[in-house]
Amino acid sequence: MIIVLRKDATDADVEHIVKSVKEWGLSPNVSRGAERTVIGIVGDESVIRAKPLEAFPGVESVMPVLKPYKLAGRDFHPENSTFSVSSGRDGDDPVEIGGNKVVVIAGPCSVESRDLLLEIAATVKESGASMLRGGAFKPRTSPYAFQGLGVEGLRYLAEAREQYGLPIITEIMDVRDVELVAEISDVLQIGARNMQNFNLLKAVGRTSRPVMIKRGLSSTMEELLMSAEYVMSEGNAQVILCERGIRTFEKMTRNTLDVSAVPVLQRESHLPVFVDPSHAVGHWDLVAPTARAAIAAGADGIMVEVHPKPEEALSDGPQALLPQTFADMMKQIRGVAAAIGRTIQE
Ligand code: PEP
Ligand code: MN
């Protein structure tokens, strides 16, 4: 930690800081320059972080040397993290997450019925998706909107996995559902609205399932990384970070896709970084272009919504890709991945 003092800081201010830092069991190192005095503190940054250094008289700014996301960051874990998920069926290859192959997750916004889910699973599998998505517990803005099929939806997801060999991902909204969802789902999704539900993050951190955390609607990348830290601090190191668009002043799209989040998060963290272009843009015709951009930027995976009758979808119809549009997008992203030396996992 480096403390930069104000120009008008007095010797008494410096002494006060030095004395306090020593009392905390840390070593202060004072450098007096012509313009400014700077105090470097060596020792456990977590101890220093808990102290209100900015509140000391004479302090102008405090700069951490290490990142606050110790487990999610690259400081202590320089290599990329990889892990795999499996459908559990004999003969199916596991899906590698965070490696050179880009993972495509596709499926409906919500699980609406058994038949529809199986139909969508068949088409996305046919076009080359490697995982199936579908919400059983839905975080809807209105309490009057379709809230999802709940446990019944989980059962249909499990059936689709068994039939098509696609590992599944579904959202958990409530700490009370963690055990049940973790029993069935291969990857646990924390939705944007729950990115800072710290009790939920800790609860999924105590499971052994990979967790995909979606960036909050108005959350910074540092906050997203700290959410990953919550999961990891409970012992679960299998975390995927997902950029899904953030709120800006722009109204032409549902949210604004922050493509720069991909290289920034990858620079800061060893965790796999995915992009959900569907929720970022909110219109089906913008999904393929932004999916291509995400992969060109280096995303380790994408997640998109697909529905055979978007006009009848119970949630997020406007952003759903028709199966044919999804198939076209898959062809395009194979080319984009190849251009940067990667392949799409199939
Ligand atoms: C979803 O993926 O179904 C979803 C609700 O996304 P988000 O949490 O990003 O809004
Ligand atoms: Mn949706």
mmCIF file with all atom_site columns, N, CA and C and ligand atoms in Angstrom, residues 108-110 133 138-140 189 214 254 276 278-279 305 315-317 319, ligand 2:
data_model
loop_
_atom_site.group_PDB
_atom_site.id
_atom_site.type_symbol
_atom_site.label_atom_id
_atom_site.label_alt_id
_atom_site.label_comp_id
_atom_site.label_asym_id
_atom_site.label_entity_id
_atom_site.label_seq_id
_atom_site.pdbx_PDB_ins_code
_atom_site.Cartn_x
_atom_site.Cartn_y
_atom_site.Cartn_z
_atom_site.occupancy
_atom_site.B_iso_or_equiv
_atom_site.pdbx_formal_charge
_atom_site.auth_seq_id
_atom_site.auth_comp_id
_atom_site.auth_asym_id
_atom_site.auth_atom_id
_atom_site.pdbx_PDB_model_num
ATOM   1  N  N  . PRO A 1 108 ? -33.542 -21.499 -24.777 1.00 0.00 ? 108 PRO A N  1
ATOM   2  C  CA . PRO A 1 108 ? -34.557 -20.466 -24.568 1.00 0.00 ? 108 PRO A CA 1
ATOM   3  C  C  . PRO A 1 108 ? -34.241 -19.612 -23.354 1.00 0.00 ? 108 PRO A C  1
ATOM   4  N  N  . CYS A 1 109 ? -34.855 -18.429 -23.319 1.00 0.00 ? 109 CYS A N  1
ATOM   5  C  CA . CYS A 1 109 ? -34.726 -17.597 -22.122 1.00 0.00 ? 109 CYS A CA 1
ATOM   6  C  C  . CYS A 1 109 ? -35.293 -18.393 -20.952 1.00 0.00 ? 109 CYS A C  1
ATOM   7  N  N  . SER A 1 110 ? -36.560 -18.809 -21.073 1.00 0.00 ? 110 SER A N  1
ATOM   8  C  CA . SER A 1 110 ? -37.206 -19.606 -20.022 1.00 0.00 ? 110 SER A CA 1
ATOM   9  C  C  . SER A 1 110 ? -37.512 -21.004 -20.546 1.00 0.00 ? 110 SER A C  1
ATOM   10 N  N  . ARG A 1 133 ? -28.979 -23.809 -22.339 1.00 0.00 ? 133 ARG A N  1
ATOM   11 C  CA . ARG A 1 133 ? -29.431 -22.917 -21.277 1.00 0.00 ? 133 ARG A CA 1
ATOM   12 C  C  . ARG A 1 133 ? -30.957 -22.948 -21.191 1.00 0.00 ? 133 ARG A C  1
ATOM   13 N  N  . LYS A 1 138 ? -37.152 -17.483 -12.910 1.00 0.00 ? 138 LYS A N  1
ATOM   14 C  CA . LYS A 1 138 ? -36.890 -16.300 -13.733 1.00 0.00 ? 138 LYS A CA 1
ATOM   15 C  C  . LYS A 1 138 ? -36.947 -14.992 -12.937 1.00 0.00 ? 138 LYS A C  1
ATOM   16 N  N  . PRO A 1 139 ? -35.928 -14.166 -13.074 1.00 0.00 ? 139 PRO A N  1
ATOM   17 C  CA . PRO A 1 139 ? -35.924 -12.864 -12.400 1.00 0.00 ? 139 PRO A CA 1
ATOM   18 C  C  . PRO A 1 139 ? -36.639 -11.824 -13.262 1.00 0.00 ? 139 PRO A C  1
ATOM   19 N  N  . ARG A 1 140 ? -37.945 -11.681 -13.137 1.00 0.00 ? 140 ARG A N  1
ATOM   20 C  CA . ARG A 1 140 ? -38.683 -10.771 -14.016 1.00 0.00 ? 140 ARG A CA 1
ATOM   21 C  C  . ARG A 1 140 ? -38.901 -9.417  -13.339 1.00 0.00 ? 140 ARG A C  1
ATOM   22 N  N  . GLN A 1 189 ? -26.040 -20.552 -12.676 1.00 0.00 ? 189 GLN A N  1
ATOM   23 C  CA . GLN A 1 189 ? -25.979 -19.174 -13.180 1.00 0.00 ? 189 GLN A CA 1
ATOM   24 C  C  . GLN A 1 189 ? -26.448 -18.206 -12.096 1.00 0.00 ? 189 GLN A C  1
ATOM   25 N  N  . LYS A 1 214 ? -23.075 -13.330 -13.897 1.00 0.00 ? 214 LYS A N  1
ATOM   26 C  CA . LYS A 1 214 ? -23.334 -12.307 -14.904 1.00 0.00 ? 214 LYS A CA 1
ATOM   27 C  C  . LYS A 1 214 ? -23.114 -10.925 -14.291 1.00 0.00 ? 214 LYS A C  1
ATOM   28 N  N  . ARG A 1 254 ? -31.030 -2.725  -25.660 1.00 0.00 ? 254 ARG A N  1
ATOM   29 C  CA . ARG A 1 254 ? -31.547 -2.970  -24.298 1.00 0.00 ? 254 ARG A CA 1
ATOM   30 C  C  . ARG A 1 254 ? -30.519 -2.549  -23.241 1.00 0.00 ? 254 ARG A C  1
ATOM   31 N  N  . ASP A 1 276 ? -22.758 -12.651 -23.163 1.00 0.00 ? 276 ASP A N  1
ATOM   32 C  CA . ASP A 1 276 ? -24.155 -12.923 -23.514 1.00 0.00 ? 276 ASP A CA 1
ATOM   33 C  C  . ASP A 1 276 ? -24.640 -11.743 -24.359 1.00 0.00 ? 276 ASP A C  1
ATOM   34 N  N  . SER A 1 278 ? -27.262 -11.616 -26.250 1.00 0.00 ? 278 SER A N  1
ATOM   35 C  CA . SER A 1 278 ? -28.727 -11.507 -26.318 1.00 0.00 ? 278 SER A CA 1
ATOM   36 C  C  . SER A 1 278 ? -29.257 -10.461 -25.344 1.00 0.00 ? 278 SER A C  1
ATOM   37 N  N  . HIS A 1 279 ? -28.853 -10.582 -24.060 1.00 0.00 ? 279 HIS A N  1
ATOM   38 C  CA . HIS A 1 279 ? -29.340 -9.622  -23.069 1.00 0.00 ? 279 HIS A CA 1
ATOM   39 C  C  . HIS A 1 279 ? -28.680 -8.263  -23.231 1.00 0.00 ? 279 HIS A C  1
ATOM   40 N  N  . GLU A 1 305 ? -29.834 -16.700 -26.726 1.00 0.00 ? 305 GLU A N  1
ATOM   41 C  CA . GLU A 1 305 ? -31.190 -17.227 -26.588 1.00 0.00 ? 305 GLU A CA 1
ATOM   42 C  C  . GLU A 1 305 ? -31.768 -17.587 -27.955 1.00 0.00 ? 305 GLU A C  1
ATOM   43 N  N  . SER A 1 315 ? -40.849 -15.105 -22.422 1.00 0.00 ? 315 SER A N  1
ATOM   44 C  CA . SER A 1 315 ? -39.931 -14.056 -21.973 1.00 0.00 ? 315 SER A CA 1
ATOM   45 C  C  . SER A 1 315 ? -38.889 -13.812 -23.063 1.00 0.00 ? 315 SER A C  1
ATOM   46 N  N  . ASP A 1 316 ? -38.478 -12.576 -23.185 1.00 0.00 ? 316 ASP A N  1
ATOM   47 C  CA . ASP A 1 316 ? -37.381 -12.165 -24.080 1.00 0.00 ? 316 ASP A CA 1
ATOM   48 C  C  . ASP A 1 316 ? -37.527 -12.607 -25.545 1.00 0.00 ? 316 ASP A C  1
ATOM   49 N  N  . GLY A 1 317 ? -38.768 -12.682 -26.041 1.00 0.00 ? 317 GLY A N  1
ATOM   50 C  CA . GLY A 1 317 ? -38.981 -13.018 -27.455 1.00 0.00 ? 317 GLY A CA 1
ATOM   51 C  C  . GLY A 1 317 ? -38.224 -12.116 -28.432 1.00 0.00 ? 317 GLY A C  1
ATOM   52 N  N  . GLN A 1 319 ? -35.435 -10.802 -28.467 1.00 0.00 ? 319 GLN A N  1
ATOM   53 C  CA . GLN A 1 319 ? -34.000 -11.045 -28.656 1.00 0.00 ? 319 GLN A CA 1
ATOM   54 C  C  . GLN A 1 319 ? -33.683 -12.495 -29.030 1.00 0.00 ? 319 GLN A C  1
HETATM 55 MN MN . MN  B 2 .   ? -33.620 -13.825 -21.145 1.00 0.00 ? 2   MN  B MN 1
#
